[in-house]
Amino acid sequence: MKIYVTDDYKGMSRKAANILSAQVILKPNSVLGLATGSTPEGMYAQLVDWYRKGDLDFAAVKTVNLDEYVGLEPTHEQSYRYFMQHHLFDHVNINPANTNVPDGLAADPAAECAWYNQVIRDMGGIDLQVLGVGGNGHIGFNEPGRAFELETHVVNLKEETISANSRFFASRDDVPRQAMTMGIKSIMMAKKILLMASGEAKAEALRLALTGPVTPEVPASILQLHPYVTLVADKAAASKLEGLV
Ligand code: F6R
């Protein structure tokens, strides 16, 4: 695993944007697996900036997002489709038809997940998957204790994830209870992984994930078995990675 430790969030965002840009420059028709959340926001802002300066071209890029809440329409401000439009897609020359996020309003979420798996296969798999990590070690919405063997599937969110994400909703009751997420198997099939983490609140999750046993209790621990992971973390998030950095 290649590890970059930066001073702060800004540095993490810039380094992650560097890595994603390199991928797109070297392979303009890359399939990018994308994440939402606070962690990659700064990276997307940096990519938009470099696009505006003429340094990046998304014309042939294809994307596939990790996850989406069940029940939120694409225009809902807390939907992950909205997040992606707002932070990246609306600001660069990506072909909207080449962007994929599970449909939160799908009548049959399980069928939507099966379709999503086929979309990923038809694109030839993911070249570079961006990941954040939850304070409980989740990646995507793969919560602790779930099987490693799944591709995209419907999950019931854990209480701690509902609480963590309630900061974005008017009230805790407004947070959806289910989501569709790429499974650990889908994530592990990506050719390369870019794991990002910022802040002290992620330090223990990173320590468990990268220096502890590989266990479904810490979903991100599976990344120890992936052949090509790059971690970009700020000092605070990397503060407990003794022996690794
Ligand atoms: C987002 C996702 C989640 C987040 C994780 C960290 O698409 O799948 O696993 O990466 O919950 O969230 P933030 O970055 O908001 O701390």
CSV table of C-alpha atoms and ligand atoms in Angstrom, one decimal:
chain,number,residue,atom,x,y,z
A,1,MET,CA,0.0,0.0,0.0
A,2,LYS,CA,1.3,3.4,-0.9
A,3,ILE,CA,0.6,6.0,1.8
A,4,TYR,CA,0.6,9.8,1.5
A,5,VAL,CA,0.2,11.8,4.7
A,6,THR,CA,-0.6,15.5,4.3
A,7,ASP,CA,-0.7,18.4,6.7
A,8,ASP,CA,-4.4,19.0,6.5
A,9,TYR,CA,-7.6,18.5,4.6
A,10,LYS,CA,-6.5,20.8,1.8
A,11,GLY,CA,-3.4,18.8,1.2
A,12,MET,CA,-5.3,15.6,1.2
A,13,SER,CA,-7.7,16.9,-1.3
A,14,ARG,CA,-5.0,18.1,-3.6
A,15,LYS,CA,-3.0,14.9,-3.4
A,16,ALA,CA,-6.1,12.8,-4.1
A,17,ALA,CA,-7.0,15.1,-7.0
A,18,ASN,CA,-3.5,14.6,-8.4
A,19,ILE,CA,-3.9,10.8,-8.3
A,20,LEU,CA,-7.3,10.9,-9.9
A,21,SER,CA,-6.1,13.4,-12.6
A,22,ALA,CA,-3.1,11.2,-13.4
A,23,GLN,CA,-5.5,8.3,-13.9
A,24,VAL,CA,-7.6,10.4,-16.3
A,25,ILE,CA,-4.6,11.8,-18.2
A,26,LEU,CA,-3.0,8.3,-18.6
A,27,LYS,CA,-6.3,6.7,-19.6
A,28,PRO,CA,-8.8,9.3,-20.8
A,29,ASN,CA,-11.7,6.7,-21.0
A,30,SER,CA,-11.2,5.6,-17.4
A,31,VAL,CA,-14.0,4.1,-15.4
A,32,LEU,CA,-13.9,6.0,-12.1
A,33,GLY,CA,-15.7,4.7,-9.0
A,34,LEU,CA,-16.7,7.7,-7.0
A,35,ALA,CA,-17.7,8.4,-3.4
A,36,THR,CA,-19.7,11.2,-1.8
A,37,GLY,CA,-19.4,12.7,1.7
A,38,SER,CA,-17.3,15.4,3.4
A,39,THR,CA,-14.0,13.6,2.6
A,40,PRO,CA,-13.9,13.9,-1.2
A,41,GLU,CA,-15.6,17.3,-1.5
A,42,GLY,CA,-12.3,19.2,-1.6
A,43,MET,CA,-10.9,16.8,-4.2
A,44,TYR,CA,-13.9,17.4,-6.5
A,45,ALA,CA,-13.4,21.2,-6.0
A,46,GLN,CA,-9.8,20.8,-7.0
A,47,LEU,CA,-10.6,18.7,-10.1
A,48,VAL,CA,-13.2,21.3,-11.2
A,49,ASP,CA,-10.5,24.0,-10.8
A,50,TRP,CA,-8.0,22.1,-12.9
A,51,TYR,CA,-10.7,21.4,-15.5
A,52,ARG,CA,-11.5,25.1,-15.8
A,53,LYS,CA,-7.8,25.8,-16.3
A,54,GLY,CA,-7.8,23.4,-19.2
A,55,ASP,CA,-5.7,20.7,-17.5
A,56,LEU,CA,-8.3,18.0,-17.4
A,57,ASP,CA,-10.7,16.5,-19.9
A,58,PHE,CA,-13.6,14.3,-18.8
A,59,ALA,CA,-15.1,13.8,-22.3
A,60,ALA,CA,-14.4,10.1,-22.4
A,61,VAL,CA,-14.6,9.4,-18.6
A,62,LYS,CA,-17.2,7.1,-17.2
A,63,THR,CA,-18.2,7.1,-13.6
A,64,VAL,CA,-20.0,4.7,-11.3
A,65,ASN,CA,-20.9,5.9,-7.7
A,66,LEU,CA,-20.7,3.7,-4.7
A,67,ASP,CA,-24.1,4.2,-3.2
A,68,GLU,CA,-27.4,6.0,-2.9
A,69,TYR,CA,-30.1,6.3,-0.3
A,70,VAL,CA,-33.3,4.3,-1.0
A,71,GLY,CA,-36.3,6.7,-1.3
A,72,LEU,CA,-34.5,9.9,-2.2
A,73,GLU,CA,-35.2,11.5,-5.6
A,74,PRO,CA,-32.2,12.5,-7.7
A,75,THR,CA,-33.0,16.2,-7.1
A,76,HIS,CA,-33.2,15.8,-3.3
A,77,GLU,CA,-30.3,17.9,-1.8
A,78,GLN,CA,-29.1,14.9,0.3
A,79,SER,CA,-29.2,12.4,-2.5
A,80,TYR,CA,-25.9,11.2,-3.7
A,81,ARG,CA,-26.9,11.9,-7.3
A,82,TYR,CA,-27.5,15.6,-6.4
A,83,PHE,CA,-24.1,15.6,-4.5
A,84,MET,CA,-22.3,14.4,-7.6
A,85,GLN,CA,-24.1,16.9,-9.9
A,86,HIS,CA,-23.4,19.7,-7.6
A,87,HIS,CA,-19.8,19.0,-6.8
A,88,LEU,CA,-18.5,17.6,-10.1
A,89,PHE,CA,-20.7,16.6,-13.0
A,90,ASP,CA,-22.4,20.0,-13.6
A,91,HIS,CA,-19.0,21.7,-13.7
A,92,VAL,CA,-17.0,19.5,-16.1
A,93,ASN,CA,-17.4,18.1,-19.6
A,94,ILE,CA,-18.5,14.7,-18.6
A,95,ASN,CA,-21.2,13.1,-20.7
A,96,PRO,CA,-24.2,12.8,-18.4
A,97,ALA,CA,-25.0,9.4,-20.0
A,98,ASN,CA,-21.6,8.2,-18.7
A,99,THR,CA,-22.4,8.9,-15.1
A,100,ASN,CA,-24.0,6.2,-13.0
A,101,VAL,CA,-25.6,6.4,-9.5
A,102,PRO,CA,-28.2,3.9,-8.3
A,103,ASP,CA,-31.7,5.3,-8.7
A,104,GLY,CA,-33.0,6.0,-5.2
A,105,LEU,CA,-36.6,5.9,-6.5
A,106,ALA,CA,-36.3,2.5,-8.2
A,107,ALA,CA,-39.5,0.6,-7.6
A,108,ASP,CA,-37.5,-2.5,-7.0
A,109,PRO,CA,-34.2,-1.6,-5.3
A,110,ALA,CA,-32.9,-5.2,-5.5
A,111,ALA,CA,-33.5,-5.3,-9.2
A,112,GLU,CA,-31.8,-1.9,-9.5
A,113,CYS,CA,-28.8,-3.3,-7.7
A,114,ALA,CA,-28.6,-6.3,-10.1
A,115,TRP,CA,-28.8,-3.8,-13.0
A,116,TYR,CA,-26.1,-1.7,-11.5
A,117,ASN,CA,-23.8,-4.8,-11.3
A,118,GLN,CA,-24.3,-5.3,-15.0
A,119,VAL,CA,-23.6,-1.7,-15.7
A,120,ILE,CA,-20.2,-2.0,-14.0
A,121,ARG,CA,-19.4,-5.3,-15.9
A,122,ASP,CA,-20.5,-3.8,-19.2
A,123,MET,CA,-18.1,-0.9,-18.6
A,124,GLY,CA,-15.3,-3.4,-18.2
A,125,GLY,CA,-14.9,-2.9,-14.4
A,126,ILE,CA,-13.6,0.0,-12.4
A,127,ASP,CA,-10.2,1.4,-13.1
A,128,LEU,CA,-9.9,3.6,-9.9
A,129,GLN,CA,-12.3,3.5,-7.0
A,130,VAL,CA,-12.3,6.4,-4.6
A,131,LEU,CA,-13.3,5.6,-1.0
A,132,GLY,CA,-13.9,7.4,2.2
A,133,VAL,CA,-14.2,5.5,5.5
A,134,GLY,CA,-16.9,5.7,8.1
A,135,GLY,CA,-16.0,6.2,11.8
A,136,ASN,CA,-17.2,2.6,12.3
A,137,GLY,CA,-14.9,1.4,9.4
A,138,HIS,CA,-17.6,1.2,6.8
A,139,ILE,CA,-16.8,1.7,3.1
A,140,GLY,CA,-19.7,2.5,0.8
A,141,PHE,CA,-22.6,1.6,3.0
A,142,ASN,CA,-21.1,-1.7,3.8
A,143,GLU,CA,-21.7,-1.7,7.6
A,144,PRO,CA,-19.8,-3.8,10.1
A,145,GLY,CA,-20.8,-7.4,10.3
A,146,ARG,CA,-22.0,-7.8,6.7
A,147,ALA,CA,-20.6,-10.5,4.4
A,148,PHE,CA,-17.6,-9.6,2.3
A,149,GLU,CA,-18.9,-11.5,-0.7
A,150,LEU,CA,-21.6,-9.2,-1.9
A,151,GLU,CA,-21.8,-7.0,-5.0
A,152,THR,CA,-24.3,-4.1,-5.2
A,153,HIS,CA,-27.1,-4.7,-2.7
A,154,VAL,CA,-29.7,-3.1,-0.5
A,155,VAL,CA,-28.7,-2.4,3.1
A,156,ASN,CA,-30.4,-1.4,6.3
A,157,LEU,CA,-28.3,1.4,7.8
A,158,LYS,CA,-26.8,1.1,11.3
A,159,GLU,CA,-27.9,3.5,14.0
A,160,GLU,CA,-24.5,5.0,14.1
A,161,THR,CA,-24.5,5.8,10.4
A,162,ILE,CA,-28.0,7.3,10.6
A,163,SER,CA,-26.7,9.5,13.5
A,164,ALA,CA,-23.5,10.4,11.6
A,165,ASN,CA,-25.4,11.4,8.5
A,166,SER,CA,-28.3,13.2,10.3
A,167,ARG,CA,-26.1,16.3,10.3
A,168,PHE,CA,-27.1,16.8,6.7
A,169,PHE,CA,-30.9,16.3,7.3
A,170,ALA,CA,-33.5,18.5,9.0
A,171,SER,CA,-33.9,15.8,11.6
A,172,ARG,CA,-32.7,12.3,12.4
A,173,ASP,CA,-36.2,11.0,11.3
A,174,ASP,CA,-35.6,12.3,7.8
A,175,VAL,CA,-32.5,10.1,7.3
A,176,PRO,CA,-33.4,7.2,5.0
A,177,ARG,CA,-33.1,3.8,6.7
A,178,GLN,CA,-32.0,1.9,3.7
A,179,ALA,CA,-29.4,2.4,0.9
A,180,MET,CA,-28.1,0.7,-2.2
A,181,THR,CA,-24.4,0.1,-2.1
A,182,MET,CA,-21.7,-1.5,-4.1
A,183,GLY,CA,-20.6,-4.5,-2.0
A,184,ILE,CA,-17.2,-5.3,-0.8
A,185,LYS,CA,-16.8,-7.7,-3.7
A,186,SER,CA,-17.6,-4.9,-6.2
A,187,ILE,CA,-15.1,-2.6,-4.5
A,188,MET,CA,-12.4,-5.3,-4.3
A,189,MET,CA,-12.8,-6.0,-8.1
A,190,ALA,CA,-11.7,-2.4,-8.8
A,191,LYS,CA,-8.2,-2.4,-10.4
A,192,LYS,CA,-7.0,0.4,-8.1
A,193,ILE,CA,-8.3,2.0,-4.9
A,194,LEU,CA,-7.8,5.5,-3.6
A,195,LEU,CA,-8.7,5.6,0.1
A,196,MET,CA,-9.1,9.0,1.6
A,197,ALA,CA,-9.4,10.1,5.3
A,198,SER,CA,-9.3,13.3,7.1
A,199,GLY,CA,-9.5,14.3,10.8
A,200,GLU,CA,-9.0,12.7,14.1
A,201,ALA,CA,-12.5,11.1,14.1
A,202,LYS,CA,-11.2,8.7,11.4
A,203,ALA,CA,-7.9,7.8,13.1
A,204,GLU,CA,-9.2,4.8,15.0
A,205,ALA,CA,-11.1,3.5,12.0
A,206,LEU,CA,-8.0,3.7,9.9
A,207,ARG,CA,-5.9,2.1,12.6
A,208,LEU,CA,-8.3,-0.9,12.8
A,209,ALA,CA,-8.7,-1.1,9.1
A,210,LEU,CA,-5.0,-1.0,8.1
A,211,THR,CA,-3.2,-2.6,11.1
A,212,GLY,CA,-5.8,-4.8,12.7
A,213,PRO,CA,-7.2,-8.2,11.6
A,214,VAL,CA,-9.1,-8.5,8.3
A,215,THR,CA,-12.7,-8.9,9.6
A,216,PRO,CA,-16.3,-8.1,8.5
A,217,GLU,CA,-16.5,-6.2,11.8
A,218,VAL,CA,-14.2,-3.6,10.2
A,219,PRO,CA,-15.3,-3.6,6.5
A,220,ALA,CA,-12.4,-1.4,5.4
A,221,SER,CA,-9.9,-4.0,6.7
A,222,ILE,CA,-10.5,-6.0,3.5
A,223,LEU,CA,-8.5,-3.4,1.7
A,224,GLN,CA,-5.3,-5.0,3.2
A,225,LEU,CA,-5.9,-7.8,0.7
A,226,HIS,CA,-6.3,-5.5,-2.3
A,227,PRO,CA,-3.1,-5.5,-4.5
A,228,TYR,CA,-3.3,-1.7,-5.4
A,229,VAL,CA,-4.4,0.7,-2.6
A,230,THR,CA,-3.2,4.2,-2.2
A,231,LEU,CA,-4.1,5.9,1.1
A,232,VAL,CA,-4.2,9.7,1.2
A,233,ALA,CA,-4.7,10.9,4.8
A,234,ASP,CA,-4.1,14.0,6.7
A,235,LYS,CA,-1.9,14.0,9.8
A,236,ALA,CA,-4.8,13.8,12.1
A,237,ALA,CA,-6.4,10.8,10.4
A,238,ALA,CA,-3.0,9.0,10.1
A,239,SER,CA,-2.1,9.7,13.7
A,240,LYS,CA,-2.6,6.1,14.9
A,241,LEU,CA,-0.9,4.3,12.0
A,242,GLU,CA,2.2,3.5,13.9
A,243,GLY,CA,4.6,1.3,12.0
A,244,LEU,CA,2.9,2.1,8.6
A,245,VAL,CA,3.9,5.7,8.1
B,1,F6R,C1,-20.0,7.8,0.5
B,1,F6R,C2,-19.8,6.6,1.2
B,1,F6R,C3,-19.4,6.6,2.7
B,1,F6R,C4,-18.5,7.7,3.1
B,1,F6R,C5,-18.2,7.6,4.6
B,1,F6R,C6,-17.4,8.7,5.1
B,1,F6R,O1,-20.3,7.6,-0.9
B,1,F6R,O2,-20.0,5.6,0.6
B,1,F6R,O3,-18.8,5.3,2.9
B,1,F6R,O4,-17.3,7.6,2.4
B,1,F6R,O5,-19.4,7.5,5.3
B,1,F6R,O6,-18.2,9.9,5.0
B,1,F6R,P1,-17.6,11.3,5.2
B,1,F6R,O7,-16.6,11.5,4.1
B,1,F6R,O8,-18.7,12.3,5.1
B,1,F6R,O9,-16.9,11.4,6.5
